[in-house]
Amino acid sequence: MKKIGGITKRWLKDIFSVILVLVLSVSVAACLFIKAYYYTSIKNVLETNSGELITTFFNIYGANSEDGFAVAGREFIENCGMLDLMEIWIVDNSGNVLVSSSGFEVSAQPNMPDFIEAMNSPSGKATWIGTFGSGEKVMAMTESVLNTDGTAAGAIRYIVSLEDVDSQIGFSCLIIGLIAAVIIVVSTVLGLAFTRSIVRPLRNIGNVAGEVADGDLSVRIENYKYDDEMGELCGKINNMIEELNAADRLKNDFISTISHELRTPLTSIKGWGETLMQVGDTDPALTKRGMTVIIGEASRLSGMVEELLDFSKIQSNRMNLQLKKIDVLAELDETVFTFRERAIKEGIEIIYNAPELPAPMEADEDRIRQVFINVFDNAIKYNYHGGRVVVLAQITSPTVLEISISDTGRGISAENLPRVKEKFYKTDNTVAGSGIGLAVADEIVKLHGGTLNIDSILNEGTTVTITLPIEAVSYTDEKEVQDEEEKNSN
């Protein structure tokens, strides 16, 4: 037999135990209520035969002597209409039974606690529940009868058998017990079925999570049929595994890409190194060309390594900005100038429009330039011969600088656009690069309190918009302000 544990055990301990105690308590309370109801009803019936009617009746027939009291008692019994429900005794002050409605003589003085209590009670009444010598359970009520002078003439004792009543009470309690048992059984079955509907998916989730932890990303949670939170959880875990699988493929693609990106310059450096060793000093021109290639490829490798280190710092929140006041537009001017020659060689036109005004801000100069270089590099790298790169910078408010860099290149599909800033993601694996440049640039811009947004249409081009907070610029020369307004209006 499988040991019960976990959620099922907790349900049995915390919930089922409460249900059990509650059902049993209600059942016991119901049984006690039924018993009290029956006994109280019997007592009320007995009391309906007492009161002023008895005293009046005995006064009419006479109760001042023992014979007169006995005669009055017989008359009272003969006129009582409930002899089929009870037995009536006429008892004198000494406790002797003078008359019995059963017709049988009660020879020995019976045990009558209610008689003793009634004769000594100011109310003159008392009730007793007990067992006769025959073993029959009864309820007896005794009420004293007074003479005309107020002295006790004797008592009337009503006796009702409780055997049938107790049988009825027992039957009712049995029905209640059966109902309680059904409730407990149904609650148990439904509770175990409900906990099983939770435990089974959780076990399945645990098994799948264990396999995922062991590196198997092909597993999925199958056959979850509940359209509730558990089904939603299973669906989200499956989606998470899909994302992990995609991230794993992306990582593998990145490793493959970066390996290729590293191998290409290393092969070039090795090849030129071997060539220069063979040539020696015999061909200065070849040596100069070889050294130029080696230096260039080494710089390329250095840039890739720095990019990886930067991303690692960003991921671990270890990138520290060297903040100082810089002119952002001056950095943009320098970047455009740096890429202009490369653009001309590749047949790409650069159109640059920026205000001839300062855009001061507290920033890391090298990191801001790194962002511009990365975006410009992509704009040229993914462009076509004969294409254009349009750079527009404008101060949209006294404290906001907006720079847009648009190209007429390959563009990005709507499917890939939301992921272009993800780490290691590349839309075209045939183009050189590690795939983390935009991710690094986006994080650097965020660290400066700005935003980097990308809009693109496939085969039409891409626009990268960088927004940076700057210090408010004050214009002291009215002519400068007018010139700038005219320039922006044009």
CSV table of C-alpha atoms in Angstrom, one decimal:
chain,number,residue,atom,x,y,z
A,1,MET,CA,0.0,0.0,0.0
A,2,LYS,CA,1.4,3.4,-1.0
A,3,LYS,CA,2.1,5.7,1.8
A,4,ILE,CA,0.0,8.8,1.9
A,5,GLY,CA,2.1,12.0,2.1
A,6,GLY,CA,2.5,15.5,0.8
A,7,ILE,CA,-0.7,17.5,-0.1
A,8,THR,CA,-3.0,14.5,0.5
A,9,LYS,CA,-1.6,14.1,4.0
A,10,ARG,CA,-2.0,17.8,4.7
A,11,TRP,CA,-5.6,17.7,3.4
A,12,LEU,CA,-6.4,14.7,5.6
A,13,LYS,CA,-4.8,16.4,8.6
A,14,ASP,CA,-6.0,20.0,8.1
A,15,ILE,CA,-9.2,19.8,6.1
A,16,PHE,CA,-10.7,16.4,6.5
A,17,SER,CA,-10.1,16.3,10.3
A,18,VAL,CA,-12.1,19.6,10.6
A,19,ILE,CA,-14.9,18.1,8.4
A,20,LEU,CA,-14.9,15.0,10.5
A,21,VAL,CA,-15.1,16.8,13.8
A,22,LEU,CA,-17.7,19.2,12.5
A,23,VAL,CA,-19.9,16.4,11.1
A,24,LEU,CA,-19.6,14.3,14.3
A,25,SER,CA,-20.3,17.4,16.5
A,26,VAL,CA,-23.4,18.3,14.4
A,27,SER,CA,-24.6,14.6,14.5
A,28,VAL,CA,-24.2,14.4,18.3
A,29,ALA,CA,-25.9,17.7,18.8
A,30,ALA,CA,-28.8,16.6,16.6
A,31,CYS,CA,-29.2,13.4,18.6
A,32,LEU,CA,-29.1,15.3,21.9
A,33,PHE,CA,-31.6,17.8,20.5
A,34,ILE,CA,-34.0,15.0,19.4
A,35,LYS,CA,-33.8,13.3,22.8
A,36,ALA,CA,-34.4,16.6,24.6
A,37,TYR,CA,-37.3,17.4,22.3
A,38,TYR,CA,-39.0,14.0,22.9
A,39,TYR,CA,-38.4,14.1,26.7
A,40,THR,CA,-39.6,17.7,26.9
A,41,SER,CA,-42.7,17.0,24.9
A,42,ILE,CA,-43.5,14.1,27.3
A,43,LYS,CA,-43.0,16.3,30.3
A,44,ASN,CA,-45.2,19.0,28.8
A,45,VAL,CA,-47.9,16.4,28.2
A,46,LEU,CA,-47.7,15.3,31.8
A,47,GLU,CA,-47.9,18.9,33.1
A,48,THR,CA,-51.0,19.5,31.1
A,49,ASN,CA,-52.8,17.2,33.5
A,50,SER,CA,-51.7,19.1,36.6
A,51,GLY,CA,-52.5,22.5,38.0
A,52,GLU,CA,-55.7,23.9,39.4
A,53,LEU,CA,-57.8,21.3,37.6
A,54,ILE,CA,-56.5,18.5,39.9
A,55,THR,CA,-56.9,20.6,43.1
A,56,THR,CA,-60.5,21.5,42.1
A,57,PHE,CA,-61.4,18.0,41.2
A,58,PHE,CA,-60.2,16.6,44.6
A,59,ASN,CA,-61.9,19.4,46.4
A,60,ILE,CA,-65.2,18.4,44.7
A,61,TYR,CA,-64.8,14.7,45.6
A,62,GLY,CA,-63.2,15.3,49.0
A,63,ALA,CA,-59.7,14.7,50.1
A,64,ASN,CA,-59.7,15.4,53.8
A,65,SER,CA,-59.6,11.8,54.7
A,66,GLU,CA,-57.6,8.9,53.3
A,67,ASP,CA,-60.8,7.1,52.1
A,68,GLY,CA,-62.1,10.3,50.5
A,69,PHE,CA,-58.7,10.9,48.9
A,70,ALA,CA,-58.7,7.4,47.5
A,71,VAL,CA,-62.3,7.8,46.2
A,72,ALA,CA,-61.4,11.1,44.6
A,73,GLY,CA,-58.3,9.6,43.1
A,74,ARG,CA,-60.4,6.8,41.4
A,75,GLU,CA,-62.8,9.3,40.1
A,76,PHE,CA,-59.9,11.4,38.7
A,77,ILE,CA,-58.4,8.3,37.0
A,78,GLU,CA,-61.7,7.3,35.5
A,79,ASN,CA,-62.2,10.7,34.0
A,80,CYS,CA,-58.7,11.0,32.7
A,81,GLY,CA,-58.6,10.5,28.9
A,82,MET,CA,-54.9,9.6,28.5
A,83,LEU,CA,-54.7,6.3,30.3
A,84,ASP,CA,-53.5,4.6,27.1
A,85,LEU,CA,-50.4,6.8,27.2
A,86,MET,CA,-49.5,6.7,30.9
A,87,GLU,CA,-50.1,5.1,34.2
A,88,ILE,CA,-51.4,7.1,37.1
A,89,TRP,CA,-50.8,6.4,40.8
A,90,ILE,CA,-52.7,8.0,43.7
A,91,VAL,CA,-50.2,8.2,46.6
A,92,ASP,CA,-50.8,9.2,50.2
A,93,ASN,CA,-48.5,11.3,52.3
A,94,SER,CA,-46.6,8.2,53.5
A,95,GLY,CA,-45.7,7.1,50.0
A,96,ASN,CA,-48.2,4.3,49.8
A,97,VAL,CA,-49.9,3.7,46.5
A,98,LEU,CA,-53.7,3.8,47.1
A,99,VAL,CA,-54.9,3.5,43.6
A,100,SER,CA,-53.3,2.5,40.3
A,101,SER,CA,-54.8,3.1,36.9
A,102,SER,CA,-53.3,-0.2,35.7
A,103,GLY,CA,-55.7,-2.0,38.1
A,104,PHE,CA,-52.9,-3.9,39.8
A,105,GLU,CA,-52.2,-3.4,43.4
A,106,VAL,CA,-48.8,-2.0,44.2
A,107,SER,CA,-48.0,-3.9,47.4
A,108,ALA,CA,-44.5,-2.9,48.2
A,109,GLN,CA,-43.6,0.8,48.6
A,110,PRO,CA,-41.7,1.6,45.3
A,111,ASN,CA,-38.7,3.8,44.8
A,112,MET,CA,-40.2,7.3,44.1
A,113,PRO,CA,-37.5,10.0,44.2
A,114,ASP,CA,-39.9,12.4,42.4
A,115,PHE,CA,-42.5,11.9,45.1
A,116,ILE,CA,-40.1,12.7,47.9
A,117,GLU,CA,-38.8,15.8,46.0
A,118,ALA,CA,-42.4,17.0,45.2
A,119,MET,CA,-43.6,16.7,48.8
A,120,ASN,CA,-40.6,18.8,49.9
A,121,SER,CA,-40.7,21.3,47.1
A,122,PRO,CA,-42.4,24.7,47.3
A,123,SER,CA,-43.8,24.1,43.8
A,124,GLY,CA,-45.2,20.7,44.7
A,125,LYS,CA,-43.9,19.1,41.5
A,126,ALA,CA,-40.9,16.9,40.6
A,127,THR,CA,-39.9,14.8,37.6
A,128,TRP,CA,-37.7,11.6,37.6
A,129,ILE,CA,-36.3,9.5,34.8
A,130,GLY,CA,-35.1,6.1,35.8
A,131,THR,CA,-35.7,2.4,35.6
A,132,PHE,CA,-38.3,0.2,37.4
A,133,GLY,CA,-37.3,-3.0,39.0
A,134,SER,CA,-38.5,-4.8,35.9
A,135,GLY,CA,-35.9,-2.9,33.9
A,136,GLU,CA,-38.3,-0.7,32.1
A,137,LYS,CA,-37.1,2.9,31.6
A,138,VAL,CA,-39.8,5.4,32.6
A,139,MET,CA,-40.4,9.1,33.2
A,140,ALA,CA,-42.4,9.9,36.3
A,141,MET,CA,-43.8,13.2,37.4
A,142,THR,CA,-45.3,13.7,40.9
A,143,GLU,CA,-47.6,16.6,41.9
A,144,SER,CA,-48.8,17.0,45.4
A,145,VAL,CA,-52.5,17.5,46.1
A,146,LEU,CA,-53.6,20.0,48.8
A,147,ASN,CA,-56.6,19.9,51.2
A,148,THR,CA,-58.9,22.8,51.4
A,149,ASP,CA,-56.9,24.0,54.4
A,150,GLY,CA,-53.7,24.0,52.4
A,151,THR,CA,-52.1,20.9,53.9
A,152,ALA,CA,-50.9,18.0,51.7
A,153,ALA,CA,-53.4,15.3,51.2
A,154,GLY,CA,-51.2,13.1,49.0
A,155,ALA,CA,-49.9,13.2,45.5
A,156,ILE,CA,-50.7,12.1,41.9
A,157,ARG,CA,-47.9,10.3,40.1
A,158,TYR,CA,-47.9,10.1,36.3
A,159,ILE,CA,-45.7,7.4,34.8
A,160,VAL,CA,-44.8,7.1,31.1
A,161,SER,CA,-42.7,4.3,29.6
A,162,LEU,CA,-39.7,5.6,27.6
A,163,GLU,CA,-39.0,2.3,25.8
A,164,ASP,CA,-40.9,3.3,22.6
A,165,VAL,CA,-39.6,6.9,22.8
A,166,ASP,CA,-36.0,5.7,23.2
A,167,SER,CA,-36.5,3.3,20.2
A,168,GLN,CA,-37.7,6.3,18.1
A,169,ILE,CA,-34.8,8.4,19.3
A,170,GLY,CA,-32.4,5.6,18.5
A,171,PHE,CA,-33.8,5.2,15.0
A,172,SER,CA,-33.5,8.9,14.4
A,173,CYS,CA,-29.9,8.9,15.6
A,174,LEU,CA,-29.2,5.9,13.4
A,175,ILE,CA,-30.5,7.9,10.4
A,176,ILE,CA,-28.4,10.9,11.4
A,177,GLY,CA,-25.4,8.6,11.8
A,178,LEU,CA,-26.0,7.1,8.3
A,179,ILE,CA,-26.3,10.6,6.9
A,180,ALA,CA,-23.1,11.7,8.7
A,181,ALA,CA,-21.3,8.6,7.4
A,182,VAL,CA,-22.4,9.3,3.8
A,183,ILE,CA,-21.2,12.9,4.2
A,184,ILE,CA,-17.8,11.8,5.5
A,185,VAL,CA,-17.4,9.1,2.8
A,186,VAL,CA,-18.5,11.5,0.0
A,187,SER,CA,-16.2,14.3,1.4
A,188,THR,CA,-13.3,11.8,1.6
A,189,VAL,CA,-13.8,10.6,-2.0
A,190,LEU,CA,-14.3,14.1,-3.4
A,191,GLY,CA,-11.4,15.4,-1.3
A,192,LEU,CA,-9.0,12.7,-2.4
A,193,ALA,CA,-10.1,13.1,-6.0
A,194,PHE,CA,-9.5,16.8,-5.8
A,195,THR,CA,-6.1,16.5,-4.2
A,196,ARG,CA,-5.3,13.8,-6.7
A,197,SER,CA,-6.2,16.3,-9.5
A,198,ILE,CA,-3.6,18.6,-8.0
A,199,VAL,CA,-1.0,16.0,-6.9
A,200,ARG,CA,-0.8,14.2,-10.3
A,201,PRO,CA,0.0,17.3,-12.3
A,202,LEU,CA,2.4,18.5,-9.7
A,203,ARG,CA,4.2,15.2,-9.8
A,204,ASN,CA,4.3,15.4,-13.6
A,205,ILE,CA,5.6,19.0,-13.3
A,206,GLY,CA,8.3,17.8,-10.8
A,207,ASN,CA,9.3,15.0,-13.1
A,208,VAL,CA,9.5,17.3,-16.1
A,209,ALA,CA,11.4,19.9,-14.1
A,210,GLY,CA,13.9,17.2,-13.0
A,211,GLU,CA,14.5,16.2,-16.6
A,212,VAL,CA,14.9,19.8,-17.6
A,213,ALA,CA,17.4,20.2,-14.8
A,214,ASP,CA,19.3,17.2,-16.2
A,215,GLY,CA,19.5,19.0,-19.5
A,216,ASP,CA,16.7,17.4,-21.5
A,217,LEU,CA,14.8,20.3,-23.1
A,218,SER,CA,12.6,18.1,-25.3
A,219,VAL,CA,10.2,17.1,-22.5
A,220,ARG,CA,6.8,18.6,-22.1
A,221,ILE,CA,3.9,18.4,-19.7
A,222,GLU,CA,1.4,16.3,-21.6
A,223,ASN,CA,-2.3,15.7,-21.1
A,224,TYR,CA,-3.1,18.5,-18.7
A,225,LYS,CA,-6.9,18.7,-19.1
A,226,TYR,CA,-7.9,21.2,-16.4
A,227,ASP,CA,-8.9,24.6,-17.6
A,228,ASP,CA,-7.9,26.3,-14.4
A,229,GLU,CA,-4.9,27.6,-12.6
A,230,MET,CA,-3.2,24.2,-12.7
A,231,GLY,CA,-3.7,24.0,-16.5
A,232,GLU,CA,-2.4,27.5,-16.8
A,233,LEU,CA,0.7,26.6,-14.8
A,234,CYS,CA,1.3,23.6,-17.0
A,235,GLY,CA,1.0,25.7,-20.1
A,236,LYS,CA,3.4,28.4,-18.7
A,237,ILE,CA,5.9,25.8,-17.8
A,238,ASN,CA,5.7,24.3,-21.3
A,239,ASN,CA,6.2,27.9,-22.6
A,240,MET,CA,9.2,28.3,-20.3
A,241,ILE,CA,10.7,25.1,-21.6
A,242,GLU,CA,10.2,26.4,-25.1
A,243,GLU,CA,11.9,29.6,-24.2
A,244,LEU,CA,14.8,27.7,-22.6
A,245,ASN,CA,15.1,25.6,-25.7
A,246,ALA,CA,15.2,28.7,-27.8
A,247,ALA,CA,17.7,30.3,-25.5
A,248,ASP,CA,19.8,27.1,-25.7
A,249,ARG,CA,19.7,27.1,-29.5
A,250,LEU,CA,20.6,30.8,-29.4
A,251,LYS,CA,23.5,30.1,-27.1
A,252,ASN,CA,24.7,27.3,-29.4
A,253,ASP,CA,24.3,29.6,-32.4
A,254,PHE,CA,26.3,32.3,-30.6
A,255,ILE,CA,29.1,29.9,-29.7
A,256,SER,CA,29.2,28.8,-33.3
A,257,THR,CA,29.2,32.4,-34.6
A,258,ILE,CA,31.7,33.7,-32.1
A,259,SER,CA,34.0,30.7,-32.8
A,260,HIS,CA,33.8,31.6,-36.5
A,261,GLU,CA,34.3,35.3,-35.7
A,262,LEU,CA,37.4,34.5,-33.6
A,263,ARG,CA,38.8,31.9,-36.0
A,264,THR,CA,38.7,34.2,-39.0
A,265,PRO,CA,41.0,36.9,-37.7
A,266,LEU,CA,43.2,34.4,-35.9
A,267,THR,CA,43.7,32.5,-39.2
A,268,SER,CA,44.5,35.7,-40.9
A,269,ILE,CA,47.0,36.7,-38.2
A,270,LYS,CA,48.6,33.2,-38.3
A,271,GLY,CA,48.8,33.2,-42.0
A,272,TRP,CA,50.4,36.6,-42.3
A,273,GLY,CA,52.7,35.8,-39.4
A,274,GLU,CA,54.0,32.7,-41.2
A,275,THR,CA,54.3,34.6,-44.5
A,276,LEU,CA,56.3,37.4,-42.8
A,277,MET,CA,58.6,34.8,-41.2
A,278,GLN,CA,59.4,33.3,-44.6
A,279,VAL,CA,59.8,36.7,-46.3
A,280,GLY,CA,61.9,38.3,-43.6
A,281,ASP,CA,63.2,41.8,-44.5
A,282,THR,CA,63.4,41.1,-48.2
A,283,ASP,CA,60.0,42.7,-49.1
A,284,PRO,CA,59.3,45.8,-47.0
A,285,ALA,CA,56.1,46.5,-48.8
A,286,LEU,CA,54.7,43.1,-48.2
A,287,THR,CA,55.9,43.3,-44.6
A,288,LYS,CA,54.1,46.6,-44.1
A,289,ARG,CA,50.9,45.2,-45.7
A,290,GLY,CA,51.1,42.1,-43.5
A,291,MET,CA,51.6,44.1,-40.3
A,292,THR,CA,48.7,46.3,-41.2
A,293,VAL,CA,46.4,43.3,-41.6
A,294,ILE,CA,47.7,41.8,-38.3
A,295,ILE,CA,47.1,45.0,-36.4
A,296,GLY,CA,43.7,45.4,-37.9
A,297,GLU,CA,42.6,41.8,-37.1
A,298,ALA,CA,44.1,42.1,-33.6
A,299,SER,CA,42.0,45.3,-33.1
A,300,ARG,CA,39.0,43.4,-34.3
A,301,LEU,CA,39.6,40.7,-31.8
A,302,SER,CA,40.1,43.2,-29.1
A,303,GLY,CA,36.8,44.9,-29.9
A,304,MET,CA,35.0,41.6,-29.8
A,305,VAL,CA,36.5,40.7,-26.5
A,306,GLU,CA,35.7,44.1,-25.0
A,307,GLU,CA,32.1,43.7,-26.2
A,308,LEU,CA,31.8,40.4,-24.5
A,309,LEU,CA,33.4,41.8,-21.3
A,310,ASP,CA,31.0,44.7,-21.4
A,311,PHE,CA,28.0,42.5,-21.7
A,312,SER,CA,29.2,40.3,-18.9
A,313,LYS,CA,29.5,43.4,-16.7
A,314,ILE,CA,26.0,44.5,-17.6
A,315,GLN,CA,24.5,41.1,-16.9
A,316,SER,CA,26.2,41.0,-13.5
A,317,ASN,CA,25.5,44.7,-12.7
A,318,ARG,CA,29.2,45.4,-12.5
A,319,MET,CA,29.5,48.1,-15.2
A,320,ASN,CA,30.6,51.4,-13.6
A,321,LEU,CA,30.2,54.6,-15.6
A,322,GLN,CA,33.0,57.2,-15.6
A,323,LEU,CA,30.7,60.2,-15.5
A,324,LYS,CA,31.8,63.6,-16.6
A,325,LYS,CA,30.2,66.5,-18.4
A,326,ILE,CA,30.4,65.9,-22.2
A,327,ASP,CA,28.9,67.3,-25.4
A,328,VAL,CA,26.8,64.5,-26.8
A,329,LEU,CA,26.5,66.2,-30.2
A,330,ALA,CA,30.3,66.5,-30.4
A,331,GLU,CA,30.6,62.8,-29.8
A,332,LEU,CA,28.0,62.2,-32.6
A,333,ASP,CA,29.9,64.5,-34.9
A,334,GLU,CA,33.1,62.6,-34.3
A,335,THR,CA,31.4,59.2,-34.9
A,336,VAL,CA,29.9,60.4,-38.2
A,337,PHE,CA,33.3,61.6,-39.3
A,338,THR,CA,34.9,58.3,-38.4
A,339,PHE,CA,32.4,56.3,-40.5
A,340,ARG,CA,32.2,58.6,-43.5
A,341,GLU,CA,35.3,57.2,-45.2
A,342,ARG,CA,34.1,53.6,-44.7
A,343,ALA,CA,30.7,54.6,-46.1
A,344,ILE,CA,32.2,56.1,-49.2
A,345,LYS,CA,34.3,53.0,-49.8
A,346,GLU,CA,31.1,50.8,-49.6
A,347,GLY,CA,29.1,53.2,-51.8
A,348,ILE,CA,26.8,54.4,-49.0
A,349,GLU,CA,25.7,58.1,-48.7
A,350,ILE,CA,25.6,59.6,-45.2
A,351,ILE,CA,23.2,62.5,-44.7
A,352,TYR,CA,23.9,64.3,-41.4
A,353,ASN,CA,21.7,67.0,-39.8
A,354,ALA,CA,22.3,68.3,-36.3
A,355,PRO,CA,21.9,71.6,-34.5
A,356,GLU,CA,25.1,73.6,-34.1
A,357,LEU,CA,24.5,73.9,-30.4
A,358,PRO,CA,25.9,72.1,-27.3
A,359,ALA,CA,24.1,69.2,-25.8
A,360,PRO,CA,25.7,68.8,-22.3
A,361,MET,CA,25.1,65.9,-20.0
A,362,GLU,CA,26.8,63.9,-17.3
A,363,ALA,CA,27.8,60.7,-19.1
A,364,ASP,CA,30.6,58.2,-19.8
A,365,GLU,CA,32.2,59.5,-22.9
A,366,ASP,CA,33.6,56.2,-24.1
A,367,ARG,CA,30.3,54.3,-23.5
A,368,ILE,CA,28.2,57.0,-25.4
A,369,ARG,CA,30.6,56.8,-28.3
A,370,GLN,CA,30.4,53.0,-28.1
A,371,VAL,CA,26.6,53.2,-28.6
A,372,PHE,CA,27.0,55.5,-31.6
A,373,ILE,CA,29.7,53.3,-33.2
A,374,ASN,CA,27.6,50.1,-32.7
A,375,VAL,CA,24.5,51.7,-34.3
A,376,PHE,CA,26.5,53.2,-37.2
A,377,ASP,CA,28.3,49.9,-37.8
A,378,ASN,CA,25.0,48.1,-38.1
A,379,ALA,CA,23.5,50.8,-40.4
A,380,ILE,CA,26.4,50.4,-42.8
A,381,LYS,CA,26.9,46.6,-42.4
A,382,TYR,CA,23.3,45.8,-43.2
A,383,ASN,CA,23.0,48.4,-46.0
A,384,TYR,CA,23.3,48.0,-49.7
A,385,HIS,CA,25.7,49.6,-52.2
A,386,GLY,CA,24.1,52.8,-53.2
A,387,GLY,CA,22.1,53.1,-50.0
A,388,ARG,CA,21.8,55.9,-47.5
A,389,VAL,CA,22.3,56.5,-43.8
A,390,VAL,CA,20.4,59.5,-42.5
A,391,VAL,CA,21.4,60.9,-39.1
A,392,LEU,CA,19.1,63.5,-37.6
A,393,ALA,CA,19.7,65.0,-34.2
A,394,GLN,CA,17.3,67.5,-32.5
A,395,ILE,CA,16.7,68.9,-29.1
A,396,THR,CA,13.0,68.1,-28.7
A,397,SER,CA,12.7,69.9,-25.3
A,398,PRO,CA,15.2,71.9,-23.2
A,399,THR,CA,16.3,68.7,-21.5
A,400,VAL,CA,15.8,66.0,-24.1
A,401,LEU,CA,18.1,65.1,-27.1
A,402,GLU,CA,16.7,62.8,-29.8
A,403,ILE,CA,19.0,61.2,-32.3
A,404,SER,CA,17.7,59.0,-35.1
A,405,ILE,CA,19.9,57.0,-37.4
A,406,SER,CA,18.0,55.6,-40.4
A,407,ASP,CA,19.3,53.3,-43.2
A,408,THR,CA,17.9,52.0,-46.4
A,409,GLY,CA,19.2,48.5,-45.9
A,410,ARG,CA,17.8,45.0,-45.4
A,411,GLY,CA,15.5,45.9,-42.6
A,412,ILE,CA,14.1,43.5,-40.0
A,413,SER,CA,10.9,41.4,-40.2
A,414,ALA,CA,8.0,42.1,-37.9
A,415,GLU,CA,8.7,38.6,-36.4
A,416,ASN,CA,12.3,39.3,-35.5
A,417,LEU,CA,12.0,43.0,-34.5
A,418,PRO,CA,10.9,42.4,-30.9
A,419,ARG,CA,14.0,40.2,-30.3
A,420,VAL,CA,16.8,42.3,-31.9
A,421,LYS,CA,17.9,43.7,-28.6
A,422,GLU,CA,18.1,40.2,-27.0
A,423,LYS,CA,21.5,38.9,-26.2
A,424,PHE,CA,23.2,36.7,-28.9
A,425,TYR,CA,20.3,37.3,-31.3
A,426,LYS,CA,21.2,37.9,-35.0
A,427,THR,CA,18.7,38.3,-37.8
A,428,ASP,CA,21.3,37.3,-40.4
A,429,ASN,CA,24.0,34.8,-39.5
A,430,THR,CA,25.9,35.5,-42.7
A,431,VAL,CA,26.9,38.9,-41.5
A,432,ALA,CA,29.9,39.2,-39.2
A,433,GLY,CA,29.3,40.1,-35.6
A,434,SER,CA,28.7,38.6,-32.1
A,435,GLY,CA,25.0,39.5,-31.9
A,436,ILE,CA,25.3,41.3,-28.6
A,437,GLY,CA,26.1,44.8,-29.8
A,438,LEU,CA,22.6,46.2,-29.7
A,439,ALA,CA,21.9,44.5,-26.3
A,440,VAL,CA,25.0,46.2,-24.9
A,441,ALA,CA,24.1,49.6,-26.5
A,442,ASP,CA,20.6,49.4,-25.1
A,443,GLU,CA,21.8,48.7,-21.6
A,444,ILE,CA,24.3,51.6,-21.8
A,445,VAL,CA,21.6,54.0,-22.9
A,446,LYS,CA,19.4,52.8,-20.0
A,447,LEU,CA,22.2,53.3,-17.6
A,448,HIS,CA,22.3,56.9,-18.7
A,449,GLY,CA,18.6,57.3,-18.2
A,450,GLY,CA,17.7,57.2,-21.9
A,451,THR,CA,15.9,54.9,-24.4
A,452,LEU,CA,16.9,53.1,-27.5
A,453,ASN,CA,14.0,52.2,-29.8
A,454,ILE,CA,14.1,50.4,-33.2
A,455,ASP,CA,11.6,50.6,-36.0
A,456,SER,CA,12.1,48.6,-39.2
A,457,ILE,CA,10.4,47.3,-42.3
A,458,LEU,CA,11.9,44.3,-44.1
A,459,ASN,CA,13.8,45.2,-47.3
A,460,GLU,CA,13.1,48.9,-46.7
A,461,GLY,CA,15.3,49.9,-43.9
A,462,THR,CA,15.7,50.5,-40.1
A,463,THR,CA,15.5,53.5,-37.9
A,464,VAL,CA,17.2,53.5,-34.5
A,465,THR,CA,16.0,56.3,-32.2
A,466,ILE,CA,18.2,57.2,-29.2
A,467,THR,CA,16.7,59.6,-26.6
A,468,LEU,CA,19.1,61.0,-23.9
A,469,PRO,CA,18.5,63.5,-21.0
A,470,ILE,CA,20.6,66.6,-21.3
A,471,GLU,CA,21.1,69.7,-19.3
A,472,ALA,CA,18.9,72.6,-20.2
A,473,VAL,CA,20.7,74.8,-22.8
A,474,SER,CA,20.5,78.5,-22.4
A,475,TYR,CA,20.7,80.7,-25.5
A,476,THR,CA,22.2,84.1,-25.0
A,477,ASP,CA,22.6,85.2,-28.6
A,478,GLU,CA,19.2,86.0,-30.2
A,479,LYS,CA,20.6,85.7,-33.7
A,480,GLU,CA,21.8,82.2,-32.7
A,481,VAL,CA,18.3,81.3,-31.6
A,482,GLN,CA,16.7,82.7,-34.8
A,483,ASP,CA,19.2,80.8,-37.0
A,484,GLU,CA,18.5,77.6,-35.2
A,485,GLU,CA,14.8,78.0,-35.5
A,486,GLU,CA,15.1,78.7,-39.2
A,487,LYS,CA,17.3,75.7,-39.6
A,488,ASN,CA,14.8,73.4,-37.8
A,489,SER,CA,11.9,74.8,-39.8
A,490,ASN,CA,13.7,74.0,-43.0
